[in-house]
Amino acid sequence: MKNVSLIFSLILSLCFALLFQLAALAQEENSRRFWPPEFRPQATTTNAKPRVGRYKSVTPRPVTIAQAEPATLGVTLWLMRTPEELKQATSGSRALSSNDEAARILLKKKVGNAERDQEVIPQRIQANTPLKQGQLLRLSVEVPQNGFLYVIDREKYADGKLSAPYLIYPSNPQGQEHAVKAGRTIELPGGDNVFEVKLHSEETHAALAGEVLSFIVTPKPLENLPRGNADESPIKLAEAQVAAWEKQWGKNMLVEQLELEKSAGQARTTTEQKALTNAAQTLKQGDPLPQTVFRLSLKRGNPFIVQLPLRIGK
């Protein structure tokens, strides 16, 4: 009987191991489909971590992208948390997906008329997460193709209307900071700046329902853009010009939005932080994947525009 029990235990162990391996393979196949390995350089070390994560479509209406090599954009929203806030928010769960250490960064926080440094840890959130007044945000963008990235921001008011469009990236359209390539990640805003969630517009004082971000990717730099401001503040664009881009590169185009499952809530790793602060360093195939992915019914390499609405919760 002991031998029978031992054999039965061994069979169960083998079955569980096989199921675990099959689940891991299914996850890797899913991530390969939506964020293929060629989107990033191959890791140089032989003990590179395996790809993990599974993407799930969150597009309101089912979309089928039949394009063999669709244009793709990866975005990760980061909520700035103090170490204490992150510990409370992730109580009972893992804040990291690997053994990598959580990245800590310093922000300038205004206290009265003075500024002081505050240590925070960026935490992933899903793109459709309702935002709250006073929250501090950053976002990282990854474009797996050679080209140039432009990000436009418009306030969305409670009555559904939009503000004038402002170019928030790059701050100098005549430079080369906005050049993208596979594996390179770009963080907005740069330096020690952050986006702060507010309930009312600073310009019009109207109640806000959210923000609408437009990501434009082109194979060549856009021409005839206004010159950057000396203080690197957002650049106001002509509404007619933005409407023309939307019509030219966004009309009648199918867009599928996906979210990386079981990844929201995780802290930024030091590997991700190094890639964001050093333009010469790129993310490799085994590094954390973008939280939100957009796939378009357009062949990779063509210009496109994608909108990401950010919602302010009540």
Short mmCIF file of C-alpha atoms in Angstrom, two decimals:
data_model
loop_
_atom_site.label_atom_id
_atom_site.label_comp_id
_atom_site.label_asym_id
_atom_site.label_seq_id
_atom_site.Cartn_x
_atom_site.Cartn_y
_atom_site.Cartn_z
CA MET A 1 0.00 0.00 0.00
CA LYS A 2 2.88 2.34 0.78
CA ASN A 3 4.28 1.80 -2.71
CA VAL A 4 0.87 2.53 -4.25
CA SER A 5 0.56 5.74 -2.22
CA LEU A 6 4.05 6.80 -3.23
CA ILE A 7 3.36 6.16 -6.92
CA PHE A 8 0.07 8.05 -6.66
CA SER A 9 1.82 11.01 -5.02
CA LEU A 10 4.48 11.04 -7.73
CA ILE A 11 1.81 11.00 -10.45
CA LEU A 12 -0.02 13.91 -8.79
CA SER A 13 3.22 15.87 -8.50
CA LEU A 14 4.01 15.28 -12.17
CA CYS A 15 0.49 16.34 -13.16
CA PHE A 16 0.72 19.58 -11.17
CA ALA A 17 4.16 20.31 -12.62
CA LEU A 18 2.84 19.70 -16.13
CA LEU A 19 -0.19 21.94 -15.57
CA PHE A 20 2.04 24.69 -14.20
CA GLN A 21 4.35 24.42 -17.21
CA LEU A 22 1.41 24.47 -19.64
CA ALA A 23 0.02 27.59 -17.94
CA ALA A 24 3.41 29.31 -18.18
CA LEU A 25 3.68 28.37 -21.86
CA ALA A 26 0.17 29.71 -22.51
CA GLN A 27 1.11 33.01 -20.85
CA GLU A 28 4.29 33.26 -22.90
CA GLU A 29 2.43 32.48 -26.12
CA ASN A 30 -0.12 35.19 -25.28
CA SER A 31 2.56 37.81 -24.61
CA ARG A 32 4.42 36.75 -27.77
CA ARG A 33 1.26 37.41 -29.76
CA PHE A 34 0.62 40.90 -28.40
CA TRP A 35 4.19 41.99 -27.56
CA PRO A 36 6.53 39.75 -29.60
CA PRO A 37 10.19 39.24 -28.55
CA GLU A 38 11.43 41.19 -31.58
CA PHE A 39 9.87 44.30 -30.05
CA ARG A 40 12.90 44.38 -27.72
CA PRO A 41 16.60 43.50 -27.98
CA GLN A 42 17.62 40.04 -26.81
CA ALA A 43 19.04 39.79 -23.31
CA THR A 44 22.82 39.47 -23.21
CA THR A 45 22.92 37.20 -20.16
CA THR A 46 22.29 33.48 -20.46
CA ASN A 47 20.15 33.39 -17.30
CA ALA A 48 17.59 35.91 -18.58
CA LYS A 49 14.18 35.71 -16.91
CA PRO A 50 11.36 34.08 -18.90
CA ARG A 51 8.62 36.29 -20.31
CA VAL A 52 5.59 36.40 -18.04
CA GLY A 53 2.18 38.00 -18.28
CA ARG A 54 -1.03 37.58 -20.19
CA TYR A 55 -2.86 40.31 -22.08
CA LYS A 56 -6.63 40.63 -22.03
CA SER A 57 -8.67 42.77 -24.43
CA VAL A 58 -10.60 45.57 -22.71
CA THR A 59 -11.97 47.14 -25.90
CA PRO A 60 -15.71 47.88 -25.31
CA ARG A 61 -16.64 46.38 -28.67
CA PRO A 62 -14.85 43.22 -29.88
CA VAL A 63 -12.17 44.07 -32.45
CA THR A 64 -10.29 41.66 -34.69
CA ILE A 65 -6.90 42.89 -35.89
CA ALA A 66 -6.13 40.79 -38.96
CA GLN A 67 -2.96 42.71 -39.88
CA ALA A 68 0.06 40.36 -39.81
CA GLU A 69 2.42 43.00 -38.37
CA PRO A 70 0.11 45.57 -36.75
CA ALA A 71 1.32 48.94 -35.53
CA THR A 72 1.59 48.73 -31.74
CA LEU A 73 2.00 51.13 -28.83
CA GLY A 74 2.74 50.30 -25.19
CA VAL A 75 1.81 52.64 -22.31
CA THR A 76 2.20 52.25 -18.56
CA LEU A 77 0.55 54.63 -16.09
CA TRP A 78 2.47 55.04 -12.84
CA LEU A 79 0.89 56.25 -9.61
CA MET A 80 3.46 57.87 -7.32
CA ARG A 81 3.24 56.25 -3.88
CA THR A 82 5.23 56.82 -0.73
CA PRO A 83 6.80 53.59 0.60
CA GLU A 84 4.19 53.56 3.38
CA GLU A 85 1.29 54.00 0.94
CA LEU A 86 2.62 51.23 -1.31
CA LYS A 87 2.99 48.88 1.65
CA GLN A 88 -0.64 49.46 2.64
CA ALA A 89 -1.93 49.21 -0.95
CA THR A 90 -0.13 45.92 -1.61
CA SER A 91 -0.76 44.29 1.77
CA GLY A 92 -1.19 40.57 1.18
CA SER A 93 0.10 40.75 -2.41
CA ARG A 94 3.45 41.08 -4.10
CA ALA A 95 4.52 44.57 -5.15
CA LEU A 96 7.11 43.14 -7.53
CA SER A 97 6.84 40.49 -10.21
CA SER A 98 10.41 39.29 -9.72
CA ASN A 99 13.35 39.49 -7.34
CA ASP A 100 14.20 42.91 -8.75
CA GLU A 101 14.26 45.74 -6.24
CA ALA A 102 11.59 48.45 -6.34
CA ALA A 103 12.78 51.71 -7.88
CA ARG A 104 12.68 54.75 -5.60
CA ILE A 105 12.77 58.26 -6.99
CA LEU A 106 12.80 61.76 -5.52
CA LEU A 107 10.13 64.32 -6.36
CA LYS A 108 9.90 67.99 -5.49
CA LYS A 109 6.83 68.56 -3.31
CA LYS A 110 5.61 72.07 -2.58
CA VAL A 111 4.88 72.71 1.09
CA GLY A 112 3.64 76.26 1.58
CA ASN A 113 6.13 78.52 -0.18
CA ALA A 114 8.96 76.00 0.05
CA GLU A 115 9.86 72.79 -1.79
CA ARG A 116 11.16 69.60 -0.27
CA ASP A 117 12.23 66.25 -1.62
CA GLN A 118 9.82 63.35 -1.25
CA GLU A 119 10.77 59.73 -1.88
CA VAL A 120 8.18 57.80 -3.87
CA ILE A 121 7.82 54.43 -5.60
CA PRO A 122 6.00 54.32 -8.97
CA GLN A 123 3.17 51.75 -8.99
CA ARG A 124 1.48 50.39 -12.12
CA ILE A 125 -2.22 51.06 -12.64
CA GLN A 126 -4.57 50.14 -15.46
CA ALA A 127 -5.39 52.86 -17.97
CA ASN A 128 -9.11 52.83 -17.07
CA THR A 129 -8.48 53.36 -13.33
CA PRO A 130 -10.55 56.31 -12.00
CA LEU A 131 -8.13 58.98 -10.78
CA LYS A 132 -8.51 60.99 -7.59
CA GLN A 133 -7.78 64.61 -6.78
CA GLY A 134 -4.22 65.18 -5.66
CA GLN A 135 -2.80 61.94 -7.05
CA LEU A 136 0.59 62.25 -8.75
CA LEU A 137 1.16 60.41 -12.02
CA ARG A 138 3.77 59.67 -14.63
CA LEU A 139 3.50 57.57 -17.75
CA SER A 140 6.02 55.61 -19.79
CA VAL A 141 5.64 54.96 -23.51
CA GLU A 142 7.23 52.24 -25.63
CA VAL A 143 7.02 52.15 -29.43
CA PRO A 144 8.46 48.98 -31.03
CA GLN A 145 9.49 50.63 -34.29
CA ASN A 146 11.81 53.37 -35.50
CA GLY A 147 10.16 56.76 -35.72
CA PHE A 148 9.15 59.82 -33.74
CA LEU A 149 6.68 60.18 -30.87
CA TYR A 150 4.41 63.14 -30.14
CA VAL A 151 1.98 63.36 -27.21
CA ILE A 152 -0.92 65.83 -27.17
CA ASP A 153 -3.03 66.57 -24.09
CA ARG A 154 -6.53 68.03 -23.92
CA GLU A 155 -8.65 68.60 -20.86
CA LYS A 156 -12.09 67.03 -20.95
CA TYR A 157 -14.74 69.06 -19.17
CA ALA A 158 -17.79 67.80 -17.32
CA ASP A 159 -20.02 68.86 -20.24
CA GLY A 160 -18.03 66.63 -22.62
CA LYS A 161 -16.20 69.44 -24.41
CA LEU A 162 -12.43 69.43 -24.91
CA SER A 163 -9.89 72.17 -24.32
CA ALA A 164 -7.39 73.43 -26.87
CA PRO A 165 -4.71 70.83 -27.72
CA TYR A 166 -1.26 71.15 -26.16
CA LEU A 167 1.87 69.30 -27.19
CA ILE A 168 3.33 67.94 -23.95
CA TYR A 169 6.03 65.86 -25.65
CA PRO A 170 8.53 66.65 -26.99
CA SER A 171 9.25 70.01 -25.37
CA ASN A 172 11.51 70.84 -28.33
CA PRO A 173 9.97 69.50 -31.57
CA GLN A 174 13.08 70.54 -33.50
CA GLY A 175 15.33 68.24 -31.43
CA GLN A 176 15.83 64.48 -31.41
CA GLU A 177 14.66 63.56 -27.90
CA HIS A 178 11.43 62.09 -29.27
CA ALA A 179 13.10 59.54 -31.57
CA VAL A 180 11.85 56.03 -30.72
CA LYS A 181 13.08 52.51 -31.39
CA ALA A 182 12.43 48.98 -30.19
CA GLY A 183 13.17 48.63 -26.47
CA ARG A 184 13.44 52.35 -25.72
CA THR A 185 11.02 53.72 -23.13
CA ILE A 186 10.13 57.39 -22.72
CA GLU A 187 8.76 58.85 -19.49
CA LEU A 188 6.42 61.82 -19.20
CA PRO A 189 6.89 64.31 -17.73
CA GLY A 190 10.68 64.38 -17.54
CA GLY A 191 12.99 65.35 -14.70
CA ASP A 192 11.41 65.48 -11.25
CA ASN A 193 8.06 66.70 -12.60
CA VAL A 194 4.73 64.87 -12.29
CA PHE A 195 1.14 65.18 -13.48
CA GLU A 196 -1.17 66.13 -10.61
CA VAL A 197 -4.84 65.18 -10.81
CA LYS A 198 -7.06 68.23 -10.36
CA LEU A 199 -10.82 68.62 -10.33
CA HIS A 200 -10.87 72.00 -12.05
CA SER A 201 -9.01 73.47 -15.00
CA GLU A 202 -6.28 75.95 -14.07
CA GLU A 203 -6.98 77.84 -17.31
CA THR A 204 -10.79 78.01 -17.37
CA HIS A 205 -11.66 76.90 -13.80
CA ALA A 206 -14.29 74.60 -15.30
CA ALA A 207 -15.00 71.21 -13.71
CA LEU A 208 -12.93 68.41 -15.24
CA ALA A 209 -14.08 64.90 -16.14
CA GLY A 210 -10.61 63.81 -17.21
CA GLU A 211 -7.87 64.25 -19.79
CA VAL A 212 -7.49 62.91 -23.33
CA LEU A 213 -3.98 61.95 -24.43
CA SER A 214 -3.24 61.53 -28.13
CA PHE A 215 -0.13 59.59 -29.13
CA ILE A 216 1.18 60.24 -32.64
CA VAL A 217 3.92 58.05 -34.12
CA THR A 218 5.45 58.97 -37.47
CA PRO A 219 8.38 57.55 -39.48
CA LYS A 220 9.70 61.09 -40.05
CA PRO A 221 9.57 64.23 -37.87
CA LEU A 222 6.47 66.40 -38.23
CA GLU A 223 7.14 69.65 -40.05
CA ASN A 224 6.14 73.23 -39.28
CA LEU A 225 5.54 72.69 -35.57
CA PRO A 226 5.82 75.70 -33.22
CA ARG A 227 9.17 76.13 -31.52
CA GLY A 228 9.50 74.96 -27.93
CA ASN A 229 8.97 77.35 -25.02
CA ALA A 230 12.00 78.52 -23.05
CA ASP A 231 10.55 77.06 -19.84
CA GLU A 232 9.71 73.75 -21.63
CA SER A 233 6.01 74.26 -20.90
CA PRO A 234 3.38 72.60 -23.16
CA ILE A 235 3.10 74.03 -26.67
CA LYS A 236 -0.34 75.16 -27.83
CA LEU A 237 -1.29 73.67 -31.21
CA ALA A 238 -3.82 74.78 -33.80
CA GLU A 239 -7.03 72.77 -33.44
CA ALA A 240 -7.40 72.55 -37.22
CA GLN A 241 -3.95 70.95 -37.52
CA VAL A 242 -4.70 68.33 -34.86
CA ALA A 243 -8.06 67.58 -36.49
CA ALA A 244 -6.27 67.06 -39.82
CA TRP A 245 -3.86 64.55 -38.22
CA GLU A 246 -6.76 62.70 -36.61
CA LYS A 247 -8.57 62.48 -39.95
CA GLN A 248 -5.45 61.45 -41.85
CA TRP A 249 -4.04 58.86 -39.42
CA GLY A 250 -6.92 57.82 -37.18
CA LYS A 251 -10.16 57.77 -39.17
CA ASN A 252 -11.67 54.36 -39.99
CA MET A 253 -8.86 52.60 -38.14
CA LEU A 254 -9.61 49.71 -35.78
CA VAL A 255 -7.89 49.89 -32.39
CA GLU A 256 -7.71 47.09 -29.84
CA GLN A 257 -6.77 47.97 -26.25
CA LEU A 258 -5.31 45.30 -23.98
CA GLU A 259 -4.32 45.21 -20.30
CA LEU A 260 -1.62 43.02 -18.76
CA GLU A 261 -3.35 40.77 -16.23
CA LYS A 262 -2.13 40.47 -12.62
CA SER A 263 0.36 43.28 -13.17
CA ALA A 264 -1.48 46.39 -11.96
CA GLY A 265 -0.31 47.30 -8.46
CA GLN A 266 3.26 46.17 -8.99
CA ALA A 267 6.09 48.59 -8.29
CA ARG A 268 8.49 49.78 -10.96
CA THR A 269 11.69 47.75 -11.01
CA THR A 270 15.17 49.23 -10.97
CA THR A 271 15.68 47.77 -14.45
CA GLU A 272 12.73 49.77 -15.77
CA GLN A 273 13.96 52.89 -13.98
CA LYS A 274 17.43 52.64 -15.55
CA ALA A 275 15.88 52.31 -19.02
CA LEU A 276 13.78 55.43 -18.39
CA THR A 277 16.64 57.59 -17.14
CA ASN A 278 19.34 56.44 -19.58
CA ALA A 279 18.50 56.81 -23.27
CA ALA A 280 21.33 54.42 -24.16
CA GLN A 281 19.79 51.59 -22.11
CA THR A 282 16.85 49.62 -23.50
CA LEU A 283 14.49 47.08 -21.99
CA LYS A 284 15.26 43.50 -22.95
CA GLN A 285 12.97 40.59 -23.83
CA GLY A 286 12.70 39.30 -20.25
CA ASP A 287 11.98 42.67 -18.63
CA PRO A 288 8.48 43.73 -17.46
CA LEU A 289 6.00 44.30 -20.28
CA PRO A 290 3.91 47.46 -20.87
CA GLN A 291 0.73 47.56 -18.79
CA THR A 292 -1.52 48.82 -21.61
CA VAL A 293 -1.07 47.88 -25.26
CA PHE A 294 -2.79 49.29 -28.35
CA ARG A 295 -2.87 47.26 -31.59
CA LEU A 296 -4.01 48.90 -34.81
CA SER A 297 -5.39 47.68 -38.12
CA LEU A 298 -2.38 49.22 -39.81
CA LYS A 299 0.96 47.77 -40.85
CA ARG A 300 3.86 48.58 -38.56
CA GLY A 301 5.97 51.49 -39.80
CA ASN A 302 3.09 53.67 -40.97
CA PRO A 303 2.10 56.88 -39.13
CA PHE A 304 -0.77 56.54 -36.66
CA ILE A 305 -2.60 58.30 -33.86
CA VAL A 306 -4.12 56.66 -30.76
CA GLN A 307 -6.17 58.28 -28.01
CA LEU A 308 -6.08 57.34 -24.34
CA PRO A 309 -8.79 58.93 -22.15
CA LEU A 310 -7.96 59.34 -18.46
CA ARG A 311 -10.98 59.47 -16.17
CA ILE A 312 -11.33 61.42 -12.95
CA GLY A 313 -13.53 59.55 -10.47
CA LYS A 314 -16.10 61.17 -8.24
#
